[in-house]
Amino acid sequence: MVDHADGIYLWDKTGRRYIDGSSGAVNVNVGHGNRNVIDAMKRQLDRVSFAYIFQFENEPATELARGLAERLPNGLDRIYLVSGGSEAIEASLKLARQWAVATGQDKRWKIIGRMPSYHGITLGALAVTGDDVLTKTFDAIDRPMPMVPAPLVHRDADNLSMQQRGIRYADLLEEKILQEGPESVLAFVMEPIGGAATAALVAPDSYYPRIREICDRYGILLIHDEVMTGVGRTGKFLGGDHWSCRPDIVALSKGLSSGYAPLGALAATQRIVGPVLEMGGFLHGHTYGGNPVACAAGVAVLGEVDRLGLIANSVAMGELLKGELEALSRRFPFVADVRGKGLFMGAEIYANPATRKPLPQGLNANLRLIDLAFERGLIIYSRRVRGGPPSDNFMICPPLIVTPDQIGEIIAVLGDSLAALAAELDLPVEG
Ligand SMILES: Cc1ncc(COP(=O)(O)O)c(C=O)c1O
């Protein structure tokens, strides 16, 4: 039972302290107990806590939309506000489809996703999520979409260079489009840097421009799911900014309010939004869309990201963290494929890293590692990859306010936890 939280730490009711090495669900970017965010929300509660978006505009919503439009690249300046990540994805998929209808392309409806991937837990989001365990039960009432393999390039045993692999994975999208019939394909949705399903998976540089090229060739919209990677988490405002990506629609949530209120957003270009508005408006809307208190939190969070220089800190602390994780990987050779950008880092746990042989899945090694770390006062993030080749992974994603000393603390406890895992599972340890 949680009691209180401050900075990168949480305390339970018994007084035990935990380091938040996962920023909650990779969302508490500005850290816990941020006074400026809390005060901004309190001020908004005192003025007006709710005004229905179909009856009134409100200043925080307008300011948040303006703040996002200024920070987002490539004309992504039309903003729609929702209450979470799954909602942002649902609305993105619907916006894409309504754009097709509004532009006389009714036959386009297929949205290609990646296997594995995670885009949220509502039906539309599950339809494009690559995770058999989460989706199969609901296939009967959902409309599962075509999938292409996520670029798990670190697992490939071929003679190609990483850049060649990037092209090869991107070209699988073209193959899928041709197989499905290009006139029926509406969009491709991807996490520019993989989240829960692939633990900070970064594709080779060659992948990103090739994907855009293929989407352009067939008139297909590119939707980036930046729910986890957006708002500075990876050391740029958007994960896709590392490659100057040009998505047509971007979904945001998590770090946007840093956990202080349920909040999400989608951003799209005028090319998409214009025809939808001309058609009579977006056929969408939630009671809590553009909620004044949630938006006040969002505005304050954007302010704190700037004031505290959190994107630069994500770069600097991310480099430190990556170096430390690589050192742990040398000490514990069963940990391999350390990857990520900024404070969005992941690694795999293998039975044999040389052959990428996974541990027996029945061992639930990733869950065991979470428990061992939790017992030692460190929270880490892990979800088993469920789709594509079996594997265990974990992520280290502390709040972007983390200091060098705190990175040291995280690594010390993680090292103890890995030593305990090695002892339990009889895995090799160096030195
Ligand atoms: C990439 C991605 N998309 C969508 C979601 C869904 O967000 P929410 O849990 O806020 O509905 C998540 C949540 O983890 C996510 O990581």
Short mmCIF file of C-alpha atoms and ligand atoms in Angstrom, two decimals:
data_model
loop_
_atom_site.label_atom_id
_atom_site.label_comp_id
_atom_site.label_asym_id
_atom_site.label_seq_id
_atom_site.Cartn_x
_atom_site.Cartn_y
_atom_site.Cartn_z
CA MET A 1 0.00 0.00 0.00
CA VAL A 2 1.58 3.22 -1.15
CA ASP A 3 1.80 6.05 1.36
CA HIS A 4 3.56 8.98 -0.28
CA ALA A 5 6.11 9.84 -2.95
CA ASP A 6 8.75 12.46 -3.63
CA GLY A 7 11.18 12.91 -6.51
CA ILE A 8 12.25 9.47 -7.71
CA TYR A 9 11.12 7.69 -4.53
CA LEU A 10 7.90 6.14 -3.23
CA TRP A 11 7.20 4.98 0.35
CA ASP A 12 4.74 2.30 1.43
CA LYS A 13 2.61 2.30 4.59
CA THR A 14 5.28 0.40 6.54
CA GLY A 15 7.79 3.16 5.81
CA ARG A 16 9.82 1.19 3.24
CA ARG A 17 11.34 3.29 0.49
CA TYR A 18 11.38 2.27 -3.20
CA ILE A 19 13.37 3.83 -6.04
CA ASP A 20 10.99 4.44 -8.94
CA GLY A 21 13.19 2.95 -11.66
CA SER A 22 10.17 2.61 -13.94
CA SER A 23 8.61 6.08 -13.44
CA GLY A 24 5.41 4.22 -12.57
CA ALA A 25 4.27 2.92 -15.95
CA VAL A 26 7.02 4.95 -17.69
CA ASN A 27 4.94 8.08 -17.22
CA VAL A 28 6.14 10.03 -14.17
CA ASN A 29 8.67 11.98 -16.23
CA VAL A 30 8.95 15.06 -13.97
CA GLY A 31 9.09 12.94 -10.82
CA HIS A 32 6.74 12.67 -7.86
CA GLY A 33 5.52 15.57 -5.73
CA ASN A 34 6.38 18.35 -8.18
CA ARG A 35 5.16 21.51 -6.44
CA ASN A 36 4.61 23.58 -9.58
CA VAL A 37 2.40 20.94 -11.19
CA ILE A 38 0.39 20.38 -8.01
CA ASP A 39 -0.09 24.12 -7.47
CA ALA A 40 -1.19 24.66 -11.08
CA MET A 41 -3.81 21.94 -10.69
CA LYS A 42 -5.01 23.39 -7.38
CA ARG A 43 -5.37 26.84 -8.92
CA GLN A 44 -7.39 25.35 -11.78
CA LEU A 45 -9.62 23.37 -9.40
CA ASP A 46 -10.40 26.61 -7.58
CA ARG A 47 -11.37 28.40 -10.82
CA VAL A 48 -13.29 25.75 -12.73
CA SER A 49 -12.83 22.00 -12.36
CA PHE A 50 -15.01 20.96 -15.28
CA ALA A 51 -16.57 22.59 -18.31
CA TYR A 52 -17.86 20.35 -21.07
CA ILE A 53 -15.73 20.75 -24.17
CA PHE A 54 -18.84 20.89 -26.40
CA GLN A 55 -20.14 23.84 -24.39
CA PHE A 56 -17.03 25.84 -23.47
CA GLU A 57 -13.42 26.18 -24.46
CA ASN A 58 -11.03 26.42 -21.52
CA GLU A 59 -7.70 28.19 -21.19
CA PRO A 60 -5.55 25.24 -20.05
CA ALA A 61 -6.73 23.12 -23.00
CA THR A 62 -5.98 25.93 -25.46
CA GLU A 63 -2.62 26.61 -23.86
CA LEU A 64 -1.69 22.92 -23.86
CA ALA A 65 -2.63 22.58 -27.54
CA ARG A 66 -0.54 25.65 -28.36
CA GLY A 67 2.39 24.36 -26.28
CA LEU A 68 2.31 21.01 -28.06
CA ALA A 69 1.98 22.53 -31.53
CA GLU A 70 5.08 24.65 -30.85
CA ARG A 71 7.10 21.63 -29.80
CA LEU A 72 5.99 19.13 -32.43
CA PRO A 73 7.75 18.91 -35.79
CA ASN A 74 6.61 18.91 -39.41
CA GLY A 75 3.23 20.61 -39.25
CA LEU A 76 1.82 18.36 -36.50
CA ASP A 77 -0.04 21.35 -35.14
CA ARG A 78 -3.68 20.21 -34.97
CA ILE A 79 -4.20 18.84 -31.47
CA TYR A 80 -7.03 16.76 -29.99
CA LEU A 81 -7.05 16.13 -26.24
CA VAL A 82 -8.12 12.89 -24.55
CA SER A 83 -7.58 11.17 -21.20
CA GLY A 84 -5.01 8.44 -21.80
CA GLY A 85 -2.85 6.40 -24.14
CA SER A 86 -5.43 3.89 -25.36
CA GLU A 87 -7.85 6.75 -26.02
CA ALA A 88 -5.17 8.59 -27.98
CA ILE A 89 -4.63 5.51 -30.15
CA GLU A 90 -8.36 4.89 -30.65
CA ALA A 91 -8.83 8.49 -31.71
CA SER A 92 -5.79 8.30 -34.04
CA LEU A 93 -7.17 5.23 -35.80
CA LYS A 94 -10.59 6.84 -36.13
CA LEU A 95 -9.14 10.10 -37.41
CA ALA A 96 -7.21 8.17 -40.07
CA ARG A 97 -10.33 6.32 -41.16
CA GLN A 98 -12.48 9.45 -41.22
CA TRP A 99 -9.82 11.20 -43.32
CA ALA A 100 -10.05 8.35 -45.84
CA VAL A 101 -13.83 8.64 -46.02
CA ALA A 102 -13.67 12.43 -46.22
CA THR A 103 -11.24 12.22 -49.15
CA GLY A 104 -13.24 9.65 -51.12
CA GLN A 105 -11.01 6.70 -50.18
CA ASP A 106 -13.69 4.61 -48.47
CA LYS A 107 -12.02 1.36 -49.49
CA ARG A 108 -9.04 2.05 -47.24
CA TRP A 109 -9.56 0.52 -43.78
CA LYS A 110 -6.69 -1.82 -42.93
CA ILE A 111 -4.24 -0.51 -40.38
CA ILE A 112 -1.06 -2.53 -40.32
CA GLY A 113 0.63 -3.04 -36.94
CA ARG A 114 3.82 -4.73 -35.76
CA MET A 115 4.34 -8.06 -33.98
CA PRO A 116 5.17 -7.73 -31.13
CA SER A 117 3.87 -4.33 -30.08
CA TYR A 118 1.60 -2.68 -27.53
CA HIS A 119 -0.82 0.12 -28.37
CA GLY A 120 -3.33 -0.07 -25.53
CA ILE A 121 -6.09 -2.18 -24.09
CA THR A 122 -9.32 -0.97 -25.75
CA LEU A 123 -10.69 -2.85 -28.75
CA GLY A 124 -9.36 -0.58 -31.50
CA ALA A 125 -5.94 -0.41 -29.88
CA LEU A 126 -5.90 -4.20 -29.39
CA ALA A 127 -6.74 -4.71 -33.07
CA VAL A 128 -3.33 -3.23 -33.97
CA THR A 129 -1.47 -4.61 -30.94
CA GLY A 130 0.90 -7.52 -31.56
CA ASP A 131 0.38 -9.61 -28.45
CA ASP A 132 -1.52 -12.88 -28.84
CA VAL A 133 -2.15 -13.28 -25.12
CA LEU A 134 -3.94 -9.95 -24.87
CA THR A 135 -5.76 -10.05 -28.19
CA LYS A 136 -6.91 -13.62 -29.00
CA THR A 137 -9.78 -13.71 -26.50
CA PHE A 138 -11.29 -10.59 -28.05
CA ASP A 139 -10.73 -11.37 -31.75
CA ALA A 140 -14.36 -12.50 -32.01
CA ILE A 141 -15.65 -9.03 -31.13
CA ASP A 142 -12.76 -7.09 -32.65
CA ARG A 143 -11.30 -6.82 -36.12
CA PRO A 144 -7.68 -7.98 -35.95
CA MET A 145 -5.44 -6.10 -38.37
CA PRO A 146 -2.52 -7.32 -40.52
CA MET A 147 0.89 -7.44 -38.82
CA VAL A 148 4.50 -7.16 -39.90
CA PRO A 149 7.41 -8.29 -37.73
CA ALA A 150 8.87 -5.63 -35.43
CA PRO A 151 12.55 -5.01 -36.30
CA LEU A 152 14.08 -7.27 -33.63
CA VAL A 153 17.40 -6.92 -35.44
CA HIS A 154 19.50 -7.92 -32.45
CA ARG A 155 18.06 -11.44 -32.68
CA ASP A 156 18.79 -12.02 -36.36
CA ALA A 157 21.49 -14.49 -37.34
CA ASP A 158 22.33 -13.49 -40.90
CA ASN A 159 25.25 -11.84 -42.63
CA LEU A 160 23.53 -8.51 -43.17
CA SER A 161 24.74 -5.26 -41.64
CA MET A 162 22.39 -3.54 -39.19
CA GLN A 163 21.50 -0.94 -41.83
CA GLN A 164 20.67 -3.69 -44.32
CA ARG A 165 18.48 -5.34 -41.72
CA GLY A 166 16.69 -2.03 -41.18
CA ILE A 167 15.85 -1.88 -44.88
CA ARG A 168 14.80 -5.51 -44.93
CA TYR A 169 12.34 -5.02 -42.04
CA ALA A 170 10.93 -1.87 -43.62
CA ASP A 171 10.49 -3.70 -46.93
CA LEU A 172 8.37 -6.31 -45.13
CA LEU A 173 5.81 -3.50 -44.80
CA GLU A 174 5.76 -3.05 -48.57
CA GLU A 175 5.36 -6.80 -49.06
CA LYS A 176 2.42 -6.80 -46.63
CA ILE A 177 0.80 -3.81 -48.37
CA LEU A 178 1.04 -5.56 -51.74
CA GLN A 179 -0.29 -8.79 -50.28
CA GLU A 180 -3.28 -7.02 -48.66
CA GLY A 181 -3.98 -4.85 -51.74
CA PRO A 182 -2.62 -1.28 -51.51
CA GLU A 183 -6.05 0.24 -52.17
CA SER A 184 -7.39 -1.38 -48.97
CA VAL A 185 -4.58 -0.20 -46.66
CA LEU A 186 -5.23 2.94 -44.65
CA ALA A 187 -2.31 3.31 -42.26
CA PHE A 188 0.73 1.81 -40.55
CA VAL A 189 1.05 2.22 -36.79
CA MET A 190 4.34 1.82 -34.94
CA GLU A 191 6.17 2.79 -31.79
CA PRO A 192 9.26 4.62 -33.09
CA ILE A 193 11.13 3.18 -30.11
CA GLY A 194 9.45 0.06 -28.80
CA GLY A 195 7.88 0.11 -25.35
CA ALA A 196 6.36 -2.57 -23.16
CA ALA A 197 6.39 -5.31 -25.82
CA THR A 198 9.96 -4.89 -27.02
CA ALA A 199 11.79 -3.07 -24.18
CA ALA A 200 13.20 0.07 -25.79
CA LEU A 201 13.71 -1.49 -29.21
CA VAL A 202 15.52 0.92 -31.54
CA ALA A 203 15.50 0.09 -35.25
CA PRO A 204 18.58 0.77 -37.41
CA ASP A 205 18.64 4.35 -38.80
CA SER A 206 17.83 3.04 -42.28
CA TYR A 207 14.42 1.75 -41.16
CA TYR A 208 12.73 5.07 -40.46
CA PRO A 209 13.08 6.95 -43.80
CA ARG A 210 12.31 3.75 -45.69
CA ILE A 211 9.03 3.30 -43.80
CA ARG A 212 8.00 6.89 -44.70
CA GLU A 213 8.98 6.30 -48.32
CA ILE A 214 6.84 3.16 -48.51
CA CYS A 215 3.84 4.87 -46.86
CA ASP A 216 4.16 7.76 -49.34
CA ARG A 217 4.42 5.39 -52.29
CA TYR A 218 1.04 3.82 -51.49
CA GLY A 219 -0.74 6.87 -50.02
CA ILE A 220 -0.78 5.27 -46.57
CA LEU A 221 -0.84 7.28 -43.33
CA LEU A 222 1.98 6.81 -40.83
CA ILE A 223 0.80 6.83 -37.21
CA HIS A 224 3.45 7.05 -34.50
CA ASP A 225 2.53 5.78 -31.06
CA GLU A 226 4.58 8.07 -28.80
CA VAL A 227 2.47 7.34 -25.73
CA MET A 228 5.54 6.06 -23.88
CA THR A 229 8.34 7.75 -25.78
CA GLY A 230 6.90 11.28 -26.11
CA VAL A 231 7.55 14.43 -24.09
CA GLY A 232 11.29 14.05 -23.65
CA ARG A 233 11.55 10.51 -22.35
CA THR A 234 14.13 9.46 -24.97
CA GLY A 235 16.20 12.67 -25.03
CA LYS A 236 14.17 14.41 -27.77
CA PHE A 237 10.65 15.76 -27.48
CA LEU A 238 9.44 12.82 -29.61
CA GLY A 239 11.19 9.50 -30.05
CA GLY A 240 10.77 9.93 -33.81
CA ASP A 241 12.69 13.23 -33.65
CA HIS A 242 15.92 11.18 -33.43
CA TRP A 243 15.39 10.42 -37.11
CA SER A 244 13.45 13.55 -38.18
CA CYS A 245 10.45 11.29 -38.82
CA ARG A 246 7.39 12.74 -40.56
CA PRO A 247 4.38 10.88 -39.16
CA ASP A 248 0.90 12.03 -40.19
CA ILE A 249 -0.58 11.42 -36.75
CA VAL A 250 1.15 11.13 -33.35
CA ALA A 251 -0.43 9.75 -30.17
CA LEU A 252 0.82 11.05 -26.81
CA SER A 253 -0.03 10.42 -23.16
CA LYS A 254 1.94 9.23 -20.10
CA GLY A 255 4.72 11.83 -19.74
CA LEU A 256 2.37 14.54 -21.00
CA SER A 257 0.82 14.83 -17.54
CA SER A 258 3.52 12.79 -15.78
CA GLY A 259 0.86 10.90 -13.86
CA TYR A 260 -0.64 13.98 -12.18
CA ALA A 261 -3.92 13.58 -14.11
CA PRO A 262 -5.34 11.29 -16.82
CA LEU A 263 -4.34 12.99 -20.07
CA GLY A 264 -3.53 12.13 -23.66
CA ALA A 265 -3.40 13.88 -27.00
CA LEU A 266 -3.15 13.29 -30.68
CA ALA A 267 -1.49 15.60 -33.10
CA ALA A 268 -2.09 15.56 -36.84
CA THR A 269 -1.30 17.70 -39.84
CA GLN A 270 -3.78 20.04 -41.50
CA ARG A 271 -3.73 17.70 -44.53
CA ILE A 272 -5.52 15.12 -42.37
CA VAL A 273 -7.63 17.38 -40.19
CA GLY A 274 -8.86 19.77 -42.94
CA PRO A 275 -11.04 17.27 -44.87
CA VAL A 276 -12.40 15.82 -41.60
CA LEU A 277 -13.54 19.26 -40.45
CA GLU A 278 -15.03 19.99 -43.87
CA MET A 279 -16.99 16.74 -43.60
CA GLY A 280 -18.68 18.14 -40.49
CA GLY A 281 -16.13 17.46 -37.77
CA PHE A 282 -14.39 14.54 -36.10
CA LEU A 283 -16.94 11.87 -35.18
CA HIS A 284 -15.49 11.46 -31.74
CA GLY A 285 -15.60 12.90 -28.22
CA HIS A 286 -15.27 11.93 -24.58
CA THR A 287 -16.80 13.62 -21.55
CA TYR A 288 -13.33 14.24 -20.13
CA GLY A 289 -11.63 15.33 -23.36
CA GLY A 290 -9.82 18.62 -22.77
CA ASN A 291 -10.56 18.47 -19.03
CA PRO A 292 -9.36 21.78 -17.51
CA VAL A 293 -7.59 20.27 -14.50
CA ALA A 294 -5.86 17.56 -16.54
CA CYS A 295 -4.81 20.17 -19.10
CA ALA A 296 -3.52 22.48 -16.34
CA ALA A 297 -1.33 19.56 -15.25
CA GLY A 298 -0.15 19.11 -18.85
CA VAL A 299 0.72 22.78 -19.26
CA ALA A 300 2.63 22.77 -15.97
CA VAL A 301 4.48 19.58 -16.94
CA LEU A 302 5.61 21.09 -20.26
CA GLY A 303 6.80 24.10 -18.24
CA GLU A 304 8.75 21.89 -15.85
CA VAL A 305 10.32 19.89 -18.69
CA ASP A 306 11.70 23.20 -20.03
CA ARG A 307 12.53 24.86 -16.69
CA LEU A 308 14.45 21.85 -15.36
CA GLY A 309 16.12 21.03 -18.69
CA LEU A 310 14.76 17.50 -18.51
CA ILE A 311 15.31 16.60 -22.16
CA ALA A 312 19.03 17.42 -21.84
CA ASN A 313 19.12 15.53 -18.54
CA SER A 314 17.52 12.54 -20.24
CA VAL A 315 20.38 12.54 -22.76
CA ALA A 316 23.14 12.94 -20.15
CA MET A 317 21.70 10.51 -17.57
CA GLY A 318 20.71 8.12 -20.35
CA GLU A 319 24.34 7.88 -21.48
CA LEU A 320 25.47 7.25 -17.92
CA LEU A 321 22.75 4.64 -17.39
CA LYS A 322 23.56 2.88 -20.66
CA GLY A 323 27.26 2.64 -19.75
CA GLU A 324 26.35 1.22 -16.34
CA LEU A 325 23.94 -1.32 -17.84
CA GLU A 326 26.62 -2.41 -20.29
CA ALA A 327 28.99 -2.89 -17.35
CA LEU A 328 26.32 -5.02 -15.64
CA SER A 329 25.96 -7.01 -18.84
CA ARG A 330 29.69 -7.84 -18.70
CA ARG A 331 29.35 -8.92 -15.05
CA PHE A 332 26.17 -10.89 -15.75
CA PRO A 333 26.62 -12.25 -19.29
CA PHE A 334 23.04 -13.55 -19.38
CA VAL A 335 22.00 -9.88 -19.68
CA ALA A 336 22.55 -8.70 -23.26
CA ASP A 337 21.34 -6.39 -26.01
CA VAL A 338 21.29 -3.25 -23.85
CA ARG A 339 19.49 -0.64 -25.93
CA GLY A 340 17.37 2.49 -25.93
CA LYS A 341 17.67 6.26 -26.09
CA GLY A 342 17.86 8.72 -23.22
CA LEU A 343 16.23 7.43 -20.05
CA PHE A 344 14.35 4.78 -22.00
CA MET A 345 16.62 1.75 -21.63
CA GLY A 346 16.00 -1.96 -21.97
CA ALA A 347 17.91 -5.24 -22.06
CA GLU A 348 17.24 -8.94 -22.63
CA ILE A 349 17.83 -11.91 -20.36
CA TYR A 350 18.98 -15.06 -22.20
CA ALA A 351 19.95 -18.63 -21.33
CA ASN A 352 22.73 -18.17 -23.88
CA PRO A 353 23.27 -14.67 -25.23
CA ALA A 354 25.66 -15.90 -27.95
CA THR A 355 22.87 -17.87 -29.61
CA ARG A 356 20.01 -15.69 -28.24
CA LYS A 357 18.60 -18.84 -26.66
CA PRO A 358 15.80 -17.78 -24.30
CA LEU A 359 15.45 -19.09 -20.76
CA PRO A 360 12.68 -21.69 -20.34
CA GLN A 361 9.57 -19.50 -20.36
CA GLY A 362 8.14 -21.41 -17.38
CA LEU A 363 10.84 -19.85 -15.20
CA ASN A 364 9.28 -16.42 -15.68
CA ALA A 365 12.75 -14.96 -15.22
CA ASN A 366 11.62 -11.41 -15.98
CA LEU A 367 8.89 -11.53 -13.33
CA ARG A 368 11.33 -13.04 -10.85
CA LEU A 369 13.78 -10.21 -11.52
CA ILE A 370 11.03 -7.64 -10.88
CA ASP A 371 10.25 -9.31 -7.53
CA LEU A 372 13.90 -9.56 -6.49
CA ALA A 373 14.41 -5.87 -7.27
CA PHE A 374 11.17 -4.86 -5.51
CA GLU A 375 12.25 -6.77 -2.37
CA ARG A 376 15.46 -4.71 -2.49
CA GLY A 377 13.64 -1.40 -2.92
CA LEU A 378 13.91 -0.89 -6.68
CA ILE A 379 10.99 -0.81 -9.09
CA ILE A 380 11.79 -1.87 -12.65
CA TYR A 381 9.53 -2.40 -15.67
CA SER A 382 9.12 -5.66 -17.48
CA ARG A 383 6.57 -7.35 -19.63
CA ARG A 384 7.33 -10.62 -21.37
CA VAL A 385 7.35 -10.40 -25.17
CA ARG A 386 4.24 -12.32 -26.21
CA GLY A 387 4.31 -12.55 -29.97
CA GLY A 388 7.30 -13.29 -32.17
CA PRO A 389 10.28 -15.15 -30.69
CA PRO A 390 10.04 -15.84 -26.92
CA SER A 391 12.23 -13.72 -24.67
CA ASP A 392 12.50 -12.03 -21.29
CA ASN A 393 13.41 -8.40 -20.96
CA PHE A 394 13.39 -5.54 -18.50
CA MET A 395 13.43 -1.76 -18.71
CA ILE A 396 15.08 0.92 -16.57
CA CYS A 397 13.28 4.25 -17.03
CA PRO A 398 13.63 6.50 -13.97
CA PRO A 399 12.05 9.97 -13.85
CA LEU A 400 13.90 12.49 -16.02
CA ILE A 401 14.98 14.41 -12.89
CA VAL A 402 17.31 11.54 -11.88
CA THR A 403 20.85 12.52 -10.75
CA PRO A 404 24.16 10.69 -11.30
CA ASP A 405 24.18 9.50 -7.67
CA GLN A 406 20.68 8.12 -8.05
CA ILE A 407 21.71 6.27 -11.23
CA GLY A 408 24.46 4.74 -9.09
CA GLU A 409 21.85 3.70 -6.50
CA ILE A 410 19.66 2.11 -9.18
CA ILE A 411 22.59 0.19 -10.64
CA ALA A 412 23.78 -1.04 -7.23
CA VAL A 413 20.36 -2.50 -6.37
CA LEU A 414 19.89 -3.88 -9.88
CA GLY A 415 23.31 -5.56 -9.60
CA ASP A 416 22.29 -7.20 -6.29
CA SER A 417 19.01 -8.32 -7.86
CA LEU A 418 20.76 -9.82 -10.89
CA ALA A 419 23.21 -11.62 -8.57
CA ALA A 420 20.23 -13.09 -6.70
CA LEU A 421 18.59 -14.13 -9.99
CA ALA A 422 21.85 -15.73 -11.16
CA ALA A 423 22.11 -17.70 -7.90
CA GLU A 424 18.50 -18.88 -8.12
CA LEU A 425 18.61 -19.89 -11.79
CA ASP A 426 22.23 -21.04 -11.83
CA LEU A 427 23.25 -18.47 -14.44
CA PRO A 428 26.91 -17.53 -15.04
CA VAL A 429 28.49 -14.51 -13.32
CA GLU A 430 31.90 -12.99 -14.21
CA GLY A 431 34.49 -12.21 -11.55
C1 LIG B 1 3.12 2.56 -26.61
C2 LIG B 1 1.84 2.57 -25.82
N1 LIG B 1 0.69 2.87 -26.42
C3 LIG B 1 -0.47 2.90 -25.74
C4 LIG B 1 -0.52 2.62 -24.39
C5 LIG B 1 -1.83 2.66 -23.66
O1 LIG B 1 -1.86 3.70 -22.76
P1 LIG B 1 -2.87 3.68 -21.51
O2 LIG B 1 -2.38 2.60 -20.60
O3 LIG B 1 -2.73 5.05 -20.94
O4 LIG B 1 -4.24 3.43 -22.04
C6 LIG B 1 0.65 2.29 -23.72
C7 LIG B 1 0.65 1.94 -22.28
O5 LIG B 1 1.56 1.36 -21.76
C8 LIG B 1 1.87 2.27 -24.45
O6 LIG B 1 3.04 1.97 -23.87
#
